mmCIF file of C-alpha atoms (C1' of nucleotides) in Angstrom:
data_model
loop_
_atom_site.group_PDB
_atom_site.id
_atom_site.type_symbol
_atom_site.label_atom_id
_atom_site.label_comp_id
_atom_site.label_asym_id
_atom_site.label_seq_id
_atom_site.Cartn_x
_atom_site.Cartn_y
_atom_site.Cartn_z
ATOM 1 C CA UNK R 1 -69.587 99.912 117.266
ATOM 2 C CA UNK R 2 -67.904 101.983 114.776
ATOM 3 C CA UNK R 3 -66.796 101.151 111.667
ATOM 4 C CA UNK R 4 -67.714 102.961 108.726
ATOM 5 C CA UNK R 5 -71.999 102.644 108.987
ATOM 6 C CA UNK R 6 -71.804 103.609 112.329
ATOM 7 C CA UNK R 7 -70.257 106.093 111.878
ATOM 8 C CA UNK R 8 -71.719 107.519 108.842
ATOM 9 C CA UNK R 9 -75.215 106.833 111.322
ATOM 10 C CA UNK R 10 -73.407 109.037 113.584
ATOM 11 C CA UNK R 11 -72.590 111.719 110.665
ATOM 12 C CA UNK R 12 -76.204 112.171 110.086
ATOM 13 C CA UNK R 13 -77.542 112.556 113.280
ATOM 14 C CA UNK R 14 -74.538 115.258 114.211
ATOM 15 C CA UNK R 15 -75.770 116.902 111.182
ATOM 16 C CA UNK R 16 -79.635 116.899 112.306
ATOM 17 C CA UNK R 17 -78.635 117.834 115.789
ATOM 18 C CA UNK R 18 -76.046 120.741 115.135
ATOM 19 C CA UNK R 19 -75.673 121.911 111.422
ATOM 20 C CA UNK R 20 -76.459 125.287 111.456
ATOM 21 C CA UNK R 21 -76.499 125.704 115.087
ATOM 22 C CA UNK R 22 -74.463 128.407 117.660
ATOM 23 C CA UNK R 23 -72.688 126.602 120.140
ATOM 24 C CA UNK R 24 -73.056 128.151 123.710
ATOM 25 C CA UNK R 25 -70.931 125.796 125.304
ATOM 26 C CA UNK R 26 -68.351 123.233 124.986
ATOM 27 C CA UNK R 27 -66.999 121.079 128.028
ATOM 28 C CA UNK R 28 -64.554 118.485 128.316
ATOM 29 C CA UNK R 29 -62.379 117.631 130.778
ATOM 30 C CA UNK R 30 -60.930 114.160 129.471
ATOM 31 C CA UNK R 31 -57.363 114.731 128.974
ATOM 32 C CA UNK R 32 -57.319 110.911 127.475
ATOM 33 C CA UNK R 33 -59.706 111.524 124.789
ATOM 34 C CA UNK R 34 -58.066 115.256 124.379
ATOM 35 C CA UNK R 35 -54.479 114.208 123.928
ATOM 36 C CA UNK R 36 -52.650 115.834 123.952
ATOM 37 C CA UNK R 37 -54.341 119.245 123.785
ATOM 38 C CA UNK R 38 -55.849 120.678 127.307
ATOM 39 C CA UNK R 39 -59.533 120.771 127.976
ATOM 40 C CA UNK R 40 -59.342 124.725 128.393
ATOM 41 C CA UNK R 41 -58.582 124.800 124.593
ATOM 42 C CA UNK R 42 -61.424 122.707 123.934
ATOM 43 C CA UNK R 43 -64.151 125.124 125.095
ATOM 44 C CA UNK R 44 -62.738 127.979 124.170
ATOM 45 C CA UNK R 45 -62.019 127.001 120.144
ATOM 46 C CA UNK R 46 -65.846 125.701 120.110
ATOM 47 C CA UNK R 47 -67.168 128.054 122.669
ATOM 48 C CA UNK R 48 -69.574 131.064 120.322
ATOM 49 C CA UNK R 49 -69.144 129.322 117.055
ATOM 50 C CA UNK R 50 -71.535 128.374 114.531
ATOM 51 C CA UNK R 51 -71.598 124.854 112.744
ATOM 52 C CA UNK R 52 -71.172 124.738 109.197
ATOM 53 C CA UNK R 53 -71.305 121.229 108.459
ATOM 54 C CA UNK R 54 -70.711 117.548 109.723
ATOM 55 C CA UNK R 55 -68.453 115.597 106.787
ATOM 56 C CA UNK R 56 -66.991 111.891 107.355
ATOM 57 C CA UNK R 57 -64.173 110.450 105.897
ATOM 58 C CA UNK R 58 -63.067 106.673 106.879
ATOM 59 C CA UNK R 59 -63.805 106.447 110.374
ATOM 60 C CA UNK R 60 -63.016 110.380 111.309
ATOM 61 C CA UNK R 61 -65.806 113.286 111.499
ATOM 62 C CA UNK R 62 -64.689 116.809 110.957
ATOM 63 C CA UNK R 63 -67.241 119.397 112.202
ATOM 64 C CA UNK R 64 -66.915 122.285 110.503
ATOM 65 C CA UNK R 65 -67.110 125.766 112.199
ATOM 66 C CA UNK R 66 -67.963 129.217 110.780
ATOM 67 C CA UNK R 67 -64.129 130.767 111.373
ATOM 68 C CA UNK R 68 -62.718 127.829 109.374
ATOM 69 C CA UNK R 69 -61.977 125.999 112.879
ATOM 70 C CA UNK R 70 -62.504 122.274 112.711
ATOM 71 C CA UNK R 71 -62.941 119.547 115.308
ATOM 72 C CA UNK R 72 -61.954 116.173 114.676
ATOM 73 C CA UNK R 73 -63.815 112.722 116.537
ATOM 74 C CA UNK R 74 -62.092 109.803 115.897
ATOM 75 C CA UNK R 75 -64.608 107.225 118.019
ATOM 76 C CA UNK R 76 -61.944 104.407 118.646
ATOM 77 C CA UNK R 77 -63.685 101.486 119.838
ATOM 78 C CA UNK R 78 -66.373 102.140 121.964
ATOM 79 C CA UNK R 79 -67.017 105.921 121.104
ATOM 80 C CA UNK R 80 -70.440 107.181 120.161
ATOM 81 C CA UNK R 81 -72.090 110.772 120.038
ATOM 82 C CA UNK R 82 -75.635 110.917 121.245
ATOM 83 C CA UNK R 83 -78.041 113.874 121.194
ATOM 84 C CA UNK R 84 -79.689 114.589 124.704
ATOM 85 C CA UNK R 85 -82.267 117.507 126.365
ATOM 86 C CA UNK R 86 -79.665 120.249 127.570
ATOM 87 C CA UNK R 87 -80.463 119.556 131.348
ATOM 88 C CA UNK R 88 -79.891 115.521 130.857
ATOM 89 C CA UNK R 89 -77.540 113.845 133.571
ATOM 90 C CA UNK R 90 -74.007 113.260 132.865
ATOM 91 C CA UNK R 91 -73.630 109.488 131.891
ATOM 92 C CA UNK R 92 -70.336 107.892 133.240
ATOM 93 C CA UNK R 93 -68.506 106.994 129.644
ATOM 94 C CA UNK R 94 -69.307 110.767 129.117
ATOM 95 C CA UNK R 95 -66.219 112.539 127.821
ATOM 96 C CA UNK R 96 -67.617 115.712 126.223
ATOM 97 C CA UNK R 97 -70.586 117.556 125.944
ATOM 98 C CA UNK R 98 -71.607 120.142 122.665
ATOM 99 C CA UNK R 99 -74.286 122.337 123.797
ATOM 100 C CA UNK R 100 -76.110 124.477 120.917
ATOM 101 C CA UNK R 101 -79.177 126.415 119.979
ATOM 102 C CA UNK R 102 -80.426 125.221 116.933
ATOM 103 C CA UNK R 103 -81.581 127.673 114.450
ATOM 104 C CA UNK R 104 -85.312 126.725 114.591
ATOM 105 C CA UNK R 105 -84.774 128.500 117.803
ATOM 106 C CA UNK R 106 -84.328 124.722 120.132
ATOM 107 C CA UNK R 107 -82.115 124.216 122.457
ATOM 108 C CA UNK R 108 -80.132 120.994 122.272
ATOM 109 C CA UNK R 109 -77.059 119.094 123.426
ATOM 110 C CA UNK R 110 -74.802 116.799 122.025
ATOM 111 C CA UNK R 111 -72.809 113.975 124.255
ATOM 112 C CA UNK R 112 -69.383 112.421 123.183
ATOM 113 C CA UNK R 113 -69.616 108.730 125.469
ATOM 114 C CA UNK R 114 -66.650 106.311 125.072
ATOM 115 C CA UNK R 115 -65.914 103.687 128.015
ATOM 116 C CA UNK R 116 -63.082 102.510 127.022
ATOM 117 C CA UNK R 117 -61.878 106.137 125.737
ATOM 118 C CA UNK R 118 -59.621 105.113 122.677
ATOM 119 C CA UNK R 119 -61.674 107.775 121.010
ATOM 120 C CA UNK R 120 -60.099 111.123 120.200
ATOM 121 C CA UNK R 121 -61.656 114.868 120.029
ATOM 122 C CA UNK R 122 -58.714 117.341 118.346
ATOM 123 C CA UNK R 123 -59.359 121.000 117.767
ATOM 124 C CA UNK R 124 -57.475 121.988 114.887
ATOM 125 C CA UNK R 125 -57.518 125.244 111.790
ATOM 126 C CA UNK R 126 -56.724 122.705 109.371
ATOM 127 C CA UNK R 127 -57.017 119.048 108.181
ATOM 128 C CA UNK R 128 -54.696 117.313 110.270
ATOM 129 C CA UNK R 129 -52.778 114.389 109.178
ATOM 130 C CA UNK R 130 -54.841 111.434 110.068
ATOM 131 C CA UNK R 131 -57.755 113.044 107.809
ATOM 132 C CA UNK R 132 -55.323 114.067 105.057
ATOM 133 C CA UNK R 133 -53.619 110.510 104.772
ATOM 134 C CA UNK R 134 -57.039 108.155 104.442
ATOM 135 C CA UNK R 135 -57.598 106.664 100.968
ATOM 136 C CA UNK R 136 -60.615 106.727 99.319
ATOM 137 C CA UNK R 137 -63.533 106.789 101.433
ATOM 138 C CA UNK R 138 -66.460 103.891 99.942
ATOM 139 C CA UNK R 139 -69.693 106.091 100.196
ATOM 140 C CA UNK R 140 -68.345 109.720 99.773
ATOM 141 C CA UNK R 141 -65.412 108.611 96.297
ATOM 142 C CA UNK R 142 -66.897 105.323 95.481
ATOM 143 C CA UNK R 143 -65.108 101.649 95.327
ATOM 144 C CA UNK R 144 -62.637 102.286 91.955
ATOM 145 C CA UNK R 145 -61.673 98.529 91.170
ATOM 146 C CA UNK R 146 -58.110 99.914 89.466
ATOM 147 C CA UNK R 147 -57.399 101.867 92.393
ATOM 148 C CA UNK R 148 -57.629 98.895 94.669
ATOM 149 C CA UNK R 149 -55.953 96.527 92.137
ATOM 150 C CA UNK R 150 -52.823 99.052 91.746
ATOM 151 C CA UNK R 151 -52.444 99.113 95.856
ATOM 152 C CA UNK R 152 -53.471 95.370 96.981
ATOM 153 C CA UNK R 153 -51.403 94.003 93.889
ATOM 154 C CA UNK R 154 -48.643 95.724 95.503
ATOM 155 C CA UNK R 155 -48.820 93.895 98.957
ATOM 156 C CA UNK R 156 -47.363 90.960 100.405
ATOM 157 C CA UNK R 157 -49.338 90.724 103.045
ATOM 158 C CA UNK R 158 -52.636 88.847 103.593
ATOM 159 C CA UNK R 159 -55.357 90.549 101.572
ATOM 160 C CA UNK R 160 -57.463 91.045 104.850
ATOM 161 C CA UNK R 161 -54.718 92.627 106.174
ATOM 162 C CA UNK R 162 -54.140 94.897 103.593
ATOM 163 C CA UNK R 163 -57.781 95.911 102.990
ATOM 164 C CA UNK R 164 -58.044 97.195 106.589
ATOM 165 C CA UNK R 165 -55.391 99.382 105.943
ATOM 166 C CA UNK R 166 -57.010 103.285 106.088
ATOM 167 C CA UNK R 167 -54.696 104.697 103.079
ATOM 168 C CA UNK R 168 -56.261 101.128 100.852
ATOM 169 C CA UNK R 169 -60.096 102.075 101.674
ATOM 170 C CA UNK R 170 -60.694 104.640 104.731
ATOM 171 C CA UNK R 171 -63.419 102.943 106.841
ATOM 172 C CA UNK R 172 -63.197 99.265 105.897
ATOM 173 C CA UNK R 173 -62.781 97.556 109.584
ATOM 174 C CA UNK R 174 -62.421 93.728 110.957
ATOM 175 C CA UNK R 175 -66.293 93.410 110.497
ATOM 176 C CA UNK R 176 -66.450 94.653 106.701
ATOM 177 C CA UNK R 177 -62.895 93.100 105.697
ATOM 178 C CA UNK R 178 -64.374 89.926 107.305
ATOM 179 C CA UNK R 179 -68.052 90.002 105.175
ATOM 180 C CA UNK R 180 -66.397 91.642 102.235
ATOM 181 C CA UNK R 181 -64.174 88.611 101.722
ATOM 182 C CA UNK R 182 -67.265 85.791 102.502
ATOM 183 C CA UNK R 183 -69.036 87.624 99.989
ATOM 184 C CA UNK R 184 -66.081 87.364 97.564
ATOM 185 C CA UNK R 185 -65.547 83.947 98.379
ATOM 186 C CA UNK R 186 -61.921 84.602 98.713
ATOM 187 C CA UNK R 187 -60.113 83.122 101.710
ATOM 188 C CA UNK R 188 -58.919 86.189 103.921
ATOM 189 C CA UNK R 189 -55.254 84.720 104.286
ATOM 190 C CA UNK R 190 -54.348 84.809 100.621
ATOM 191 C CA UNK R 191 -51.670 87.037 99.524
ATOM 192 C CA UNK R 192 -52.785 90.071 98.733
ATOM 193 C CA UNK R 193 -50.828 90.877 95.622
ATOM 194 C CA UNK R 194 -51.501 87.122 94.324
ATOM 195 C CA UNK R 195 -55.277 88.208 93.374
ATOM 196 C CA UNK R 196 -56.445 88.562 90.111
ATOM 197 C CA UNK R 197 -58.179 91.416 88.464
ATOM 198 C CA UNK R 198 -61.175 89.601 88.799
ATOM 199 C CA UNK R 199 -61.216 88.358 91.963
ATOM 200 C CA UNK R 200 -59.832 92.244 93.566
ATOM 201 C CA UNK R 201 -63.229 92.626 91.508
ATOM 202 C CA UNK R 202 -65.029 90.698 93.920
ATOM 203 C CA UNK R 203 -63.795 92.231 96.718
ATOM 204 C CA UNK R 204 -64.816 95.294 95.559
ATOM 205 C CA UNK R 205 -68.312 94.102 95.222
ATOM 206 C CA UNK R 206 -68.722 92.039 98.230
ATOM 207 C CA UNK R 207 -67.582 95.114 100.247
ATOM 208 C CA UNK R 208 -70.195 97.190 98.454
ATOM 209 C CA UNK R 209 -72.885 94.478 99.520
ATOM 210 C CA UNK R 210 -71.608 94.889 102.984
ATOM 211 C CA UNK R 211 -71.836 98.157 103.662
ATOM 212 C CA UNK R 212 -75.051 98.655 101.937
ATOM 213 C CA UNK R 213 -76.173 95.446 104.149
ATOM 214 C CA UNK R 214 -74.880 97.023 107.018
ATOM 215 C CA UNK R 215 -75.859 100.957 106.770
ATOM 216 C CA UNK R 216 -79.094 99.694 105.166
ATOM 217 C CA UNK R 217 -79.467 97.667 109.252
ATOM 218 C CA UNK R 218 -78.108 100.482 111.049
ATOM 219 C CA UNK R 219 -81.224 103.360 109.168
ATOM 220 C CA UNK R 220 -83.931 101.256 110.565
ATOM 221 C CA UNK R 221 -82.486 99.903 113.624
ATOM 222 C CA UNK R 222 -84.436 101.547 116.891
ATOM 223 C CA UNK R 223 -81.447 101.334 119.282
ATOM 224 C CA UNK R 224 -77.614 101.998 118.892
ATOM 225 C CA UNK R 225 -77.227 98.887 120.293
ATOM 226 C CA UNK R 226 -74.689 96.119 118.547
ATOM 227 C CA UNK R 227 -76.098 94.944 115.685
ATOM 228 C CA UNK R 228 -75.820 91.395 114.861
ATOM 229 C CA UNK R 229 -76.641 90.889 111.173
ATOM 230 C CA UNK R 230 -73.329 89.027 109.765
ATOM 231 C CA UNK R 231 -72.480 86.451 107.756
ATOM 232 C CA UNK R 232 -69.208 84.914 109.254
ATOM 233 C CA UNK R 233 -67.830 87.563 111.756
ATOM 234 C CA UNK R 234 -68.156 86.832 115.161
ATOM 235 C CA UNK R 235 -69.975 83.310 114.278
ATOM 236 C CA UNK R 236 -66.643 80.924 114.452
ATOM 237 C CA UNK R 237 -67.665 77.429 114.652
ATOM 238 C CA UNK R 238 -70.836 78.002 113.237
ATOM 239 C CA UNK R 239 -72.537 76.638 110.098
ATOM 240 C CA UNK R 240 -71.525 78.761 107.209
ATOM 241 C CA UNK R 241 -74.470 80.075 105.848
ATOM 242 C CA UNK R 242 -73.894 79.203 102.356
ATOM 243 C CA UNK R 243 -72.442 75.204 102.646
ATOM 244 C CA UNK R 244 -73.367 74.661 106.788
ATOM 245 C CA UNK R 245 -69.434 73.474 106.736
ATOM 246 C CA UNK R 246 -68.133 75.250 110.143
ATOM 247 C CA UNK R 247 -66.456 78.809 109.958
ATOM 248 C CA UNK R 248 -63.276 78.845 111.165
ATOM 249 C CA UNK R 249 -60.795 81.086 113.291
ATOM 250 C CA UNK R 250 -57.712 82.630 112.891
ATOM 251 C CA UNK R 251 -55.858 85.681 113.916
ATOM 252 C CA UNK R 252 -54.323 87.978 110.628
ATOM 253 C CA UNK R 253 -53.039 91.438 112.016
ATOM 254 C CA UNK R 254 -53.805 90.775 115.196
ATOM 255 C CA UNK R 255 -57.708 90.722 114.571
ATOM 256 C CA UNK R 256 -59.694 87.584 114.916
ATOM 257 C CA UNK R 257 -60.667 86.936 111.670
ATOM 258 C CA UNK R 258 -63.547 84.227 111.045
ATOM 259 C CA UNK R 259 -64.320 82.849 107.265
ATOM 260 C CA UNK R 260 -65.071 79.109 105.457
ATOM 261 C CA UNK R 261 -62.769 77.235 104.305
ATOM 262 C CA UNK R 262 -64.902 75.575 101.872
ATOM 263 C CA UNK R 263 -66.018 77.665 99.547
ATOM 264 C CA UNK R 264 -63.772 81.078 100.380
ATOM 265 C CA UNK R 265 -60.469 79.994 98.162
ATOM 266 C CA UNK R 266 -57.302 80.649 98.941
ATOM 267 C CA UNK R 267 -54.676 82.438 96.254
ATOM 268 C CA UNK R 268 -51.499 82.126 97.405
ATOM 269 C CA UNK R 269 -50.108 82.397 101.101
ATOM 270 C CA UNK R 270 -48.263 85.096 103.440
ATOM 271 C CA UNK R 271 -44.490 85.777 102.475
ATOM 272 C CA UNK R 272 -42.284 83.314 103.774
ATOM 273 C CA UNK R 273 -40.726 84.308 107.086
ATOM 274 C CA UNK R 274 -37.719 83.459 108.864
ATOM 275 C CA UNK R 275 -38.799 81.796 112.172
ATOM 276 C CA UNK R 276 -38.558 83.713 115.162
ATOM 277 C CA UNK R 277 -37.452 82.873 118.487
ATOM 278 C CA UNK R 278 -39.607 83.398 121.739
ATOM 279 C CA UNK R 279 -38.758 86.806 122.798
ATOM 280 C CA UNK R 280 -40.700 88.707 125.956
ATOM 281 C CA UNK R 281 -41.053 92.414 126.025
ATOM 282 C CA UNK R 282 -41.449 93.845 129.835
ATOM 283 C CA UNK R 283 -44.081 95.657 130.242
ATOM 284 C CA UNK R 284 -43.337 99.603 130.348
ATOM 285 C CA UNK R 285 -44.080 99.880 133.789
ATOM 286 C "C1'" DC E 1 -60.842 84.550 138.026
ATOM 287 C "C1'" DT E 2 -60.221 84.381 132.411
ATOM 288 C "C1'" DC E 3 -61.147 85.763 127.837
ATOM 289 C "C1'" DT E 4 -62.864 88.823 124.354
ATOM 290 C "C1'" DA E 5 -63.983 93.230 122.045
ATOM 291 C "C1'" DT E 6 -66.209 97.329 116.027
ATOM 292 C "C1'" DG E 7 -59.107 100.702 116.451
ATOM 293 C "C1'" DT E 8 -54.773 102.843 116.188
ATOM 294 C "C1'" DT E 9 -50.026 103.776 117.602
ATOM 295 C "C1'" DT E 10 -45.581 102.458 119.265
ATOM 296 C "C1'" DA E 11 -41.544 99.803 120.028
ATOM 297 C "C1'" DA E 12 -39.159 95.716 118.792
ATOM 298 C "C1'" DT E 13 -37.585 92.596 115.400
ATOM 299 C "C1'" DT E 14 -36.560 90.715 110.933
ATOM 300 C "C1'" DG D 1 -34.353 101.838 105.132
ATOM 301 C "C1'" DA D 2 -38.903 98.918 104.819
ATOM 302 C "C1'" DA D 3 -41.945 95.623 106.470
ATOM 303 C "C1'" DT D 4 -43.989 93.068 109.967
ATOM 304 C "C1'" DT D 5 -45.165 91.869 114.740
ATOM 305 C "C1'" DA D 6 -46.786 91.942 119.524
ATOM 306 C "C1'" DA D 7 -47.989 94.949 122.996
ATOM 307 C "C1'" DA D 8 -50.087 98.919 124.762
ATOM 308 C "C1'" DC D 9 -53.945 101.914 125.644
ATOM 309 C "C1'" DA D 10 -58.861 101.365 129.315
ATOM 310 C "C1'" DT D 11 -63.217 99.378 130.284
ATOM 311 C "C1'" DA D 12 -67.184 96.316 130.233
ATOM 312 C "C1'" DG D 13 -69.406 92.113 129.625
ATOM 313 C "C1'" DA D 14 -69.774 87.042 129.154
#
DNA sequence: CTCTATGTTTAATT
DNA sequence: GAATTAAACATAGA
């Protein structure tokens, strides 16, 4: 579930459930999630510590600590923090636990779950390099229209490609490159640095609308459950909401990406590219 | 059984 | 070198 809403949803709640708070105990034991650092170093950088603040950037949380310490969740696809009673059961997708008293004297408990575990927890004194490189983040620096016109007029590759790149716009994922570019009207294959001023414009607007659609869903939803309130993503085949023509499919980047023919418009096409013959990687095995 | 999935990194290829 | 691509990671659900 998370692309930048979620996990700005998930921001705020870490906040509620552990700004300010002593941590009496940290636990996990998921060397996947941890890589490549060893659960022993987990608990013991987190272990006594008090939280100074939750920040997001892009899709990455830093939790602050009072010596200046930092941990780092990176939720992948399927990762999630929840806040539970301190004696509540150990779900399976559980990776890591965060227990704390808060300062209003409660007790509480914060669970890192993530099935498919491409999540990642790092304990770390300073920013590391993943947080340091991101570009702008939407909600904390704003959508500056010059900013994105100086780095998508500089790509050759398909705009949707280049908008879900993390140094463009840190947060913007398949869903919100999808719905930003319906919004825009702008057909997600067109070149990226064939876009006008006024049409990177657009962009910039229609991925305003989408997050604000989105985060605005996610405040007064009653489950974290998948929410389904898009335009075009995910609905291939279906009547696009603004002509009924049918939205189509096709894969950019490697991510299904869904959007109307009809009325999205299409400004120029992927660089030309020698063709390639069949090749077959083995499997590392 | 097959196909798909909200993300990122890595190795291979042009 | 840079830029682009498919595959890999691991699991659940339809």
């Amino acid at each position: 579930m998370p692309e930048l809403p979620d996990v700005e949803l998930v921001r705020r709640r870490l906040q509620r459930g552990i700004g300010g708070a002593i941590i009496t105990a940290a636990h996990s034991t998921d060397r996947r999630v941890l890589r490549p650092q060893s659960p022993s170093a987990f608990g013991r950088a987190l272990s006594g510590r008090t939280v100074r603040e939750v920040n997001r950037r892009g899709k990455w949380l830093r939790i602050l600590l009072d010596d200046d310490a930092r941990l780092f969740s990176h939720l992948g696809m399927t990762g999630w923090w929840v806040e539970r009673d301190r004696d509540s059961p150990k779900q399976r997708s559980e990776r890591a636990r965060i227990d704390v008293l808060r300062n209003d004297g409660r007790p509480s408990s914060v669970r890192y779950l993530d099935s498919r575990r491409f999540g990642r927890l790092i304990v770390a004194k300073e920013d590391i390099t993943e947080w340091r490189s991101l570009g702008p983040d939407p909600l904390v620096d704003g959508i500056r229209v010059q900013a994105l016109v100086d780095k998508l007029g500089r790509s050759r590759r398909a705009v949707k490609e280049a908008l879900m790149d993390q140094s463009v716009l840190a947060g913007v994922g398949n869903i919100l490159a999808t719905e930003a570019l319906f919004n825009a009207r702008i057909d997600p294959r067109s070149r990226s640095d064939a876009l006008s001023r006024a049409e990177i414009g657009k962009i910039a607007r229609g991925l305003d609308t989408a997050l604000r659609h989105e985060l605005d869903a996610r405040e007064r939803a009653a489950t974290d459950d998948f929410l389904d309130v898009f335009s075009v993503y995910g609905r291939a085949g279906e009547p696009c909401p603004r002509c009924r023509s049918p939205i189509a499919r096709v894969v950019l980047g490697g991510r299904t990406t869904t959007f109307c023919k009809k009325c999205q418009i299409r400004r120029g096409r992927p660089a030309a590219r020698t063709k390639r013959r069949k090749t077959r990687r083995r499997p590392a095995n």
